[in-house]
CSV table of C-alpha atoms in Angstrom, one decimal:
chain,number,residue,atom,x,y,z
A,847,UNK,CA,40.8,-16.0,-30.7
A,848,UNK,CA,41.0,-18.7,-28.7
A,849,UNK,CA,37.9,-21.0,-28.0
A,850,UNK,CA,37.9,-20.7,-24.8
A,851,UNK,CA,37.9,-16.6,-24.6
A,852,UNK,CA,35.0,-17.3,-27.5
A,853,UNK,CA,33.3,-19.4,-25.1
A,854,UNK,CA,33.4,-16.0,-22.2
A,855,UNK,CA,32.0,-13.7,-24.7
A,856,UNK,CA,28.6,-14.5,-24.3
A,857,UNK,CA,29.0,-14.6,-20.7
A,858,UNK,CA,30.6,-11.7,-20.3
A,859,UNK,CA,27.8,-10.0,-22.7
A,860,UNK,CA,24.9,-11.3,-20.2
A,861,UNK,CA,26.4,-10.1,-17.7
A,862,UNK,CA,26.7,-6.8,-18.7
A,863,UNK,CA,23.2,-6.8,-19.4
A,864,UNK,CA,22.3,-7.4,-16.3
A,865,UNK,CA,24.4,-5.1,-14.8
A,866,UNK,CA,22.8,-2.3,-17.0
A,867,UNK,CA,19.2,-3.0,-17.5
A,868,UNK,CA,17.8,-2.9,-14.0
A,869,UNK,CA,19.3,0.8,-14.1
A,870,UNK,CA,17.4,1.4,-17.7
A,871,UNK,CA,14.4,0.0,-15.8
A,872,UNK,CA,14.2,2.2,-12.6
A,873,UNK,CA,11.4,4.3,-12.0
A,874,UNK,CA,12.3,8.2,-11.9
A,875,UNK,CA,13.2,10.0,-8.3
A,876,UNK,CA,10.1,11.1,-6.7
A,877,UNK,CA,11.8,12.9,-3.6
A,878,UNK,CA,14.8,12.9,-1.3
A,879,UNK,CA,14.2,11.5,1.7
A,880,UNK,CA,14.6,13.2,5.4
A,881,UNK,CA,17.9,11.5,5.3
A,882,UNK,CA,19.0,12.5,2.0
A,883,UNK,CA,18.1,9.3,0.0
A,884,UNK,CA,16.6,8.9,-3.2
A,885,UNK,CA,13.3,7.4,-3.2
A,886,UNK,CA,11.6,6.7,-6.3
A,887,UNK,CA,8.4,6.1,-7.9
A,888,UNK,CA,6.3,3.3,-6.4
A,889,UNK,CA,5.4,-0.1,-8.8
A,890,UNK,CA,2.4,-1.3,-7.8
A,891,UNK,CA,1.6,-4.7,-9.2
A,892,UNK,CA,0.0,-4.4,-12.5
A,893,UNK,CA,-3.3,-5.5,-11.8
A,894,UNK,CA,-3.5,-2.3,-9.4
A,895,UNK,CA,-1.9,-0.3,-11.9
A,896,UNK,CA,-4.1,-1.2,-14.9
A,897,UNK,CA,-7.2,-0.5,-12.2
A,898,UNK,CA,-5.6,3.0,-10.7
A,899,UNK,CA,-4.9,3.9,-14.8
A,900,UNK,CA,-8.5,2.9,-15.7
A,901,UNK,CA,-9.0,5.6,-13.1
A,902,UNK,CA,-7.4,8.3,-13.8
A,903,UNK,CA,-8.5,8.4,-17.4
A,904,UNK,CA,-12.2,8.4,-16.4
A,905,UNK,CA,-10.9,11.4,-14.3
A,906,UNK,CA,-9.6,12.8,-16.8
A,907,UNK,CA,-12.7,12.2,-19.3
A,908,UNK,CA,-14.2,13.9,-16.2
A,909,UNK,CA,-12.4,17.0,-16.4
A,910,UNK,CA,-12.6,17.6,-19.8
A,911,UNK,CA,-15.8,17.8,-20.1
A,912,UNK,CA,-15.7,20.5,-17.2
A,913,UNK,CA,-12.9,22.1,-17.4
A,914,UNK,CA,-13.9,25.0,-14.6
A,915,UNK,CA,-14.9,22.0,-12.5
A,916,UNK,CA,-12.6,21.8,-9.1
A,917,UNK,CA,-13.9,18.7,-8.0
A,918,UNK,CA,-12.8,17.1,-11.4
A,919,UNK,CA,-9.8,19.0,-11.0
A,920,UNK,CA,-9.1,17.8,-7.3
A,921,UNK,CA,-9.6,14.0,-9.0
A,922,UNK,CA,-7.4,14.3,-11.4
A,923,UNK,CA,-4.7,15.4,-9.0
A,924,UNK,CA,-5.9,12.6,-6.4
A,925,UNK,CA,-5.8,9.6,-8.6
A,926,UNK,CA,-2.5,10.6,-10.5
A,927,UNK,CA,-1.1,11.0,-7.1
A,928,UNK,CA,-2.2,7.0,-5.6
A,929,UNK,CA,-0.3,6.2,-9.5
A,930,UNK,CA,2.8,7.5,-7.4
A,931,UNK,CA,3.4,10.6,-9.7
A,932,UNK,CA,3.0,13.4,-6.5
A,933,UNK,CA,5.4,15.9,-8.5
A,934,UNK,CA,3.0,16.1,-10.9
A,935,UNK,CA,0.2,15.6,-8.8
A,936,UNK,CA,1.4,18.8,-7.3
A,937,UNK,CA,1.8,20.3,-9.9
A,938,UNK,CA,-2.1,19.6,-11.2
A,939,UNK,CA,-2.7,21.2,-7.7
A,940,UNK,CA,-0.9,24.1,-8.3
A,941,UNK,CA,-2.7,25.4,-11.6
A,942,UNK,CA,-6.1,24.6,-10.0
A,943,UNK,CA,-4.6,27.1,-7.0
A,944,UNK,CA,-4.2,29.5,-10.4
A,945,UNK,CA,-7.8,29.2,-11.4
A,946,UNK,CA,-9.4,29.0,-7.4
A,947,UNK,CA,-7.2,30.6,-5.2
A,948,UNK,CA,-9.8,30.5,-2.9
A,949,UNK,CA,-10.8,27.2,-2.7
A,950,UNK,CA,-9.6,25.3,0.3
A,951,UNK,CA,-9.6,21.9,-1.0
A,952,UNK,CA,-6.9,22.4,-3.7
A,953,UNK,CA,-4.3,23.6,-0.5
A,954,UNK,CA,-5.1,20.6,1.5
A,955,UNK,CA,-4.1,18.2,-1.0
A,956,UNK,CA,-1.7,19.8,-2.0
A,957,UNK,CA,0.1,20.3,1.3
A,958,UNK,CA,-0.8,16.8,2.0
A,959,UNK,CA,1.3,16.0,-1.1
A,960,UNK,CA,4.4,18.3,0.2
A,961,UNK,CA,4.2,16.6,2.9
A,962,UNK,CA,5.3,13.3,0.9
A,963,UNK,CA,7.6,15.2,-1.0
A,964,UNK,CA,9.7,15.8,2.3
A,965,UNK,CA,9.0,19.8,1.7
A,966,UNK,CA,7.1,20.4,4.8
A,967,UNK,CA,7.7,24.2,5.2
A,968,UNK,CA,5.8,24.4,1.8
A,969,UNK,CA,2.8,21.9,3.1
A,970,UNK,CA,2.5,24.0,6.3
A,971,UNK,CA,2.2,26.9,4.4
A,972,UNK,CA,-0.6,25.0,2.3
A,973,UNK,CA,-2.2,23.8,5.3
A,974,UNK,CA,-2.4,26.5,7.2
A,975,UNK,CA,-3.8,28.9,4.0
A,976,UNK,CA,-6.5,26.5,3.6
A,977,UNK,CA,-7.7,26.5,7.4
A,978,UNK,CA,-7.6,30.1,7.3
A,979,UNK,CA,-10.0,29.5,4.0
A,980,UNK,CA,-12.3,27.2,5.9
A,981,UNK,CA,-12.5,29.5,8.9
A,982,UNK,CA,-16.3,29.8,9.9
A,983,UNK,CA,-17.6,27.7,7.2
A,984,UNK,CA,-19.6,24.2,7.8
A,985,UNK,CA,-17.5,20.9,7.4
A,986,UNK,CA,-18.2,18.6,4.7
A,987,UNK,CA,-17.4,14.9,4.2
A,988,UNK,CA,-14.2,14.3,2.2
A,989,UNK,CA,-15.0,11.3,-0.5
A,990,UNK,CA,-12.3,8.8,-0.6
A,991,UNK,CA,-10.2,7.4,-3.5
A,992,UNK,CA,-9.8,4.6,-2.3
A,993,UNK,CA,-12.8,3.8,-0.8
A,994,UNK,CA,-12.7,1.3,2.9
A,995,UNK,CA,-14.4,-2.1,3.2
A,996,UNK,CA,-17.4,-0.3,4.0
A,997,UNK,CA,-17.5,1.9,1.2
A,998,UNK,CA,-18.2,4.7,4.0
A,999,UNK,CA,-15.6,8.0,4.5
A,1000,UNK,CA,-14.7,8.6,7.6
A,1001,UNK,CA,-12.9,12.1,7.4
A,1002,UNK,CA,-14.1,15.6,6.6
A,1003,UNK,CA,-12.1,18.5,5.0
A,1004,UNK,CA,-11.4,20.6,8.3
A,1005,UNK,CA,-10.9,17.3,9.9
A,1006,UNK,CA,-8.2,16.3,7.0
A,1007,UNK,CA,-6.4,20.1,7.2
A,1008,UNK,CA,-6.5,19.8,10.4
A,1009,UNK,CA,-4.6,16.5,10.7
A,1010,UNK,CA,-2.3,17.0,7.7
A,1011,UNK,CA,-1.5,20.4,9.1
A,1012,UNK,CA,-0.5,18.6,12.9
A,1013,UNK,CA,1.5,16.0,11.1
A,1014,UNK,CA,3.7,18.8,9.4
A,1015,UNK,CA,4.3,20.3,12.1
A,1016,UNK,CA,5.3,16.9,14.0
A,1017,UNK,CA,7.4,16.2,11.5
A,1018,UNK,CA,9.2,19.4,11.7
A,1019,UNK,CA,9.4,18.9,15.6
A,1020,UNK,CA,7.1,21.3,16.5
A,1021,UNK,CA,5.5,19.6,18.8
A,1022,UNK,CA,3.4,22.5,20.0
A,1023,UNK,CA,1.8,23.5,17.1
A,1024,UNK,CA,1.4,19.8,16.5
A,1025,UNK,CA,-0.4,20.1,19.9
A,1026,UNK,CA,-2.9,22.4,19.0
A,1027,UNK,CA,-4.3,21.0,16.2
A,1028,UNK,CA,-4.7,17.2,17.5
A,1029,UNK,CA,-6.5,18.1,20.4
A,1030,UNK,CA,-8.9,20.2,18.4
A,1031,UNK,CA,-9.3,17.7,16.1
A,1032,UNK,CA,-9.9,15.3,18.9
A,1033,UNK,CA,-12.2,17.3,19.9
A,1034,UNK,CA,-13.6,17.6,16.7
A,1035,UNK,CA,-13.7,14.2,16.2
A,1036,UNK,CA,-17.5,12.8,14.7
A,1037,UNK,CA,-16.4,9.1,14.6
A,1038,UNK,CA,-14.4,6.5,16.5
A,1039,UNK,CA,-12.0,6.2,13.4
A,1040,UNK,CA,-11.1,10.0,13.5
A,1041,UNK,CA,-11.2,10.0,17.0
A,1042,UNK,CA,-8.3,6.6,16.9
A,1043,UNK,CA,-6.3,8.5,14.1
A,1044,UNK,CA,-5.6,12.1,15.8
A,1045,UNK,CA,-5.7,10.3,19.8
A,1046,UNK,CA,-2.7,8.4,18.7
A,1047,UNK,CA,-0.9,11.5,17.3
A,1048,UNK,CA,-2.1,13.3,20.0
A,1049,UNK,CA,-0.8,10.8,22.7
A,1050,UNK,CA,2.3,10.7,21.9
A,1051,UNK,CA,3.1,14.6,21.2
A,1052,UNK,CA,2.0,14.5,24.8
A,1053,UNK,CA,4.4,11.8,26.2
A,1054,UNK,CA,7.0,13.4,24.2
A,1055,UNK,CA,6.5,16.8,25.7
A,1056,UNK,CA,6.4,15.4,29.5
A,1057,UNK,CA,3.1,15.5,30.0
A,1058,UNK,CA,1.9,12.0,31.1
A,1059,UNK,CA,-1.0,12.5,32.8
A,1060,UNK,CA,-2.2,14.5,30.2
A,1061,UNK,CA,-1.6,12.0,27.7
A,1062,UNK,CA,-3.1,9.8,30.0
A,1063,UNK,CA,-6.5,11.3,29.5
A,1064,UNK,CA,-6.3,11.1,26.1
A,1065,UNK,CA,-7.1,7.3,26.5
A,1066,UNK,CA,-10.1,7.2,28.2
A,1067,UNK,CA,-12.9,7.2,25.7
A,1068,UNK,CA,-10.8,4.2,24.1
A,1069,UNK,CA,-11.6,0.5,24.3
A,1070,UNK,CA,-10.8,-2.7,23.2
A,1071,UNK,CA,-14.5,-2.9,21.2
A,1072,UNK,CA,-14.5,0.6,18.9
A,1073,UNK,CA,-16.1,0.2,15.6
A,1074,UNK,CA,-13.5,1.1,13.4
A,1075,UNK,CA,-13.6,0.7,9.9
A,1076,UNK,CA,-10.0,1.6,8.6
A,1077,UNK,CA,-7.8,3.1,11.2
A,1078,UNK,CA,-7.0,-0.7,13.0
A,1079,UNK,CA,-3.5,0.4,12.9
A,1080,UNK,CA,-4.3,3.3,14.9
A,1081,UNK,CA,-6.5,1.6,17.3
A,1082,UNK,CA,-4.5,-1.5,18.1
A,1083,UNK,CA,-1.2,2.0,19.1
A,1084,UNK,CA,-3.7,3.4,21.4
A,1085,UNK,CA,-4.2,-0.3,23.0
A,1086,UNK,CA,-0.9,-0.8,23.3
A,1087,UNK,CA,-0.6,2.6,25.4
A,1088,UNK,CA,-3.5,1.6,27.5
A,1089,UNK,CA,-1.6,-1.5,28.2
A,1090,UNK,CA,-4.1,-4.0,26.6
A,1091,UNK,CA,-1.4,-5.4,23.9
A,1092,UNK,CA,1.9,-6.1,23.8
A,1093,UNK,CA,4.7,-4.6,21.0
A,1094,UNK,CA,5.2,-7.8,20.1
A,1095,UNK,CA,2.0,-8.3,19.4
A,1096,UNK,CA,1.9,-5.6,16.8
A,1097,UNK,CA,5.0,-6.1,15.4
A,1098,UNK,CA,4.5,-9.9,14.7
A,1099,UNK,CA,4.6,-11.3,11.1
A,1100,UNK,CA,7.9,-9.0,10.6
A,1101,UNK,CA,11.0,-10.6,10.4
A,1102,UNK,CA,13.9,-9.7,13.1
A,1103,UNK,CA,15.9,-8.5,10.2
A,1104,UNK,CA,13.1,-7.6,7.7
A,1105,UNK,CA,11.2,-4.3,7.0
A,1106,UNK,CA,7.9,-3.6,9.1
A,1107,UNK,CA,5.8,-3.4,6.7
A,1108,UNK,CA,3.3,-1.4,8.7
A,1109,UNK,CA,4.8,1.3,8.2
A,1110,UNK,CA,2.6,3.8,11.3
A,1111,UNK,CA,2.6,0.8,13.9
A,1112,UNK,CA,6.3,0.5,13.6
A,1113,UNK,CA,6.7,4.3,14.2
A,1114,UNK,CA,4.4,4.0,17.4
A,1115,UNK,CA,6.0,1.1,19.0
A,1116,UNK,CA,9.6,2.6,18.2
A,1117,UNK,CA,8.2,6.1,19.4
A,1118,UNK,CA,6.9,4.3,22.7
A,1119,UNK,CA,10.2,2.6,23.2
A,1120,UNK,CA,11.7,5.8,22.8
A,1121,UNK,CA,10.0,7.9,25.1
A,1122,UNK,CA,10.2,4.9,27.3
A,1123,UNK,CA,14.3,5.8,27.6
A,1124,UNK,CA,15.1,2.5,25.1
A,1125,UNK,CA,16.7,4.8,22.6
A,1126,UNK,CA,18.6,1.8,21.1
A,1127,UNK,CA,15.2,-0.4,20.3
A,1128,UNK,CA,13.3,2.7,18.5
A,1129,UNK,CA,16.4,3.4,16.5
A,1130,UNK,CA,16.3,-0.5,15.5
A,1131,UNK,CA,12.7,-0.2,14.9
A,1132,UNK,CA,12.9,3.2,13.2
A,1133,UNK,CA,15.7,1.6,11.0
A,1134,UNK,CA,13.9,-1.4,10.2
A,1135,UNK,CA,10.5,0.9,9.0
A,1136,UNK,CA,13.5,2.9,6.3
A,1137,UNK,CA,14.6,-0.3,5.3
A,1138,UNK,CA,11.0,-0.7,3.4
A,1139,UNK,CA,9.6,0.5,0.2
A,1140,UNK,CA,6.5,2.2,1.7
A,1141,UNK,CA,7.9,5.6,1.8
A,1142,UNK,CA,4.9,7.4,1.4
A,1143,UNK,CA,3.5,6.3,4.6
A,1144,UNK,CA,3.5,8.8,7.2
A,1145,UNK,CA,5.0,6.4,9.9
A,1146,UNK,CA,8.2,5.9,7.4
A,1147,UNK,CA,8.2,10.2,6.9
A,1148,UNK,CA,7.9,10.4,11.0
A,1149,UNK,CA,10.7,7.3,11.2
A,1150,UNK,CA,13.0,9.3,8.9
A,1151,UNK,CA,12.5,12.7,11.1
A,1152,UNK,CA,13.5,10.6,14.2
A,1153,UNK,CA,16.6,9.1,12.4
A,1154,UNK,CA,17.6,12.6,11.1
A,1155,UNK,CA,17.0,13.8,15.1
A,1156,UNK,CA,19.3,11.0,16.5
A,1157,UNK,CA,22.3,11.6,14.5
């Protein structure tokens, strides 16, 4: 062997390496996208996956000690499902559906989690059992996982079936089922940050479907000074369509060849280009939001549906 070829073994060996052990290292598929990609578990940096673990295991502790408990249950589900893990989240959903097949709760979160699995036939199926289950009966505030600046929820559990149940049925491009359930969750709406949330979904169904002076109306009760404690994102679309800020403005701090990291302003400004006629700009925008790694997000679900649309 000659010392020269000796010299290329060891070369040649780390190379293989690391070839081979970012593979070894990948996290597991989660879901196939809208567009038929494989997009896999979320890393979160550690420090927020030591915190979300120290979580789930007092969630856990939780339900062990009450085993017929849903609310323990429902924890479980939620805080193995911010870890990333929504199969099994779903899963945990599905056997407290087993037990309490009659508790609405359990459906909404787990439609909410089909819904980031991609299988929205199965969350509108979810979603609409669980308003049929909460038909008649008073509202309650939904508690957070991961609680706002604030510390204050902002959401209920109609409002929350309600919305998940309009989103599937965007995604799906059924805009008029969508319809119906923003407006009565506009309607519904106890706060300015529900109220920001479903008006911006609720907008743009409308500008899609024609109806501009409709949509038109939508923006009236918003303004530039709304106290809104976590849907900014929401609030600063819904200026935009009012004509107080410019795309640019919302889109600034991403690259011209990076992701949008925002994940639901991207959607909105590439959905109001699109509606707008500029087909080519939302596509680029829409592209730019897959491009990512925030494929949870509901704007990067809603990018995906338009992408699959435009082909």
């Amino acid at each position: 062997m000659t010392s020269r070829f000796r010299r290329r073994l060891p070369l040649v060996a780390g190379l293989a390496a690391l070839l081979t052990a970012p593979l070894a290292a990948q996290a597991p598929v989660e879901a196939i996208s809208l567009l038929g990609d494989s997009l896999r578990r979320p890393v979160p940096s550690a420090a927020a996956q030591a915190r979300m673990e120290v979580q789930l295991d007092s969630a856990r502790r939780a339900f062990e000690a009450d085993p017929h408990s849903v609310d323990a249950l429902i924890w479980v589900g939620r805080r193995t499902a911010y870890l990333g893990r929504y199969r099994e989240a779903v899963e945990i959903f599905s056997r407290g559906i087993a037990a309490h097949p009659n508790d609405a709760r359990l459906f909404r979160h787990r439609g909410h989690r089909h819904i980031t699995l991609r299988q929205l036939d199965r969350a509108i199926d979810d979603l609409e059992r669980a308003a049929r289950l909460v038909r008649g009966k008073p509202d309650e505030v939904e508690p957070d996982g991961q609680p706002n600046a604030r510390n204050i929820p902002t959401s209920t559990l109609h409002s929350n079936i309600r919305y998940h149940l309009g989103l599937a049925y965007y995604l799906k491009g059924d805009f008029g089922k969508a319809l119906e359930a923003y407006r009565t969750d506009v309607d519904s709406a106890s706060n300015p940050d529900m109220l920001v949330a479903s008006s911006h979904w609720l907008y743009m169904i409308l500008r899609r479907l024609g109806r501009e002076e409709e949509a038109k109306a939508v923006l009236t009760p918003i303004t530039a000074d709304m106290e809104i404690i976590e849907n900014g994102a929401y609030h600063r679309l819904l200026l935009l369509y009012r004509g107080d800020l410019t795309p640019e403005a919302l889109l600034a701090g991403a690259g011209d060849e990076g992701s949008i990291e925002d994940a639901s302003v991207g959607y909105g400004v590439g959905n109001w280009h699109l509606y707008h006629g500029r087909r080519a700009e939302a596509e680029r925008i829409f592209r730019r939001i897959v491009s990512g790694g925030a494929w949870a997000a509901f704007g990067y679900i809603a990018a995906e549906a338009e992408l699959v649309r435009m082909r």
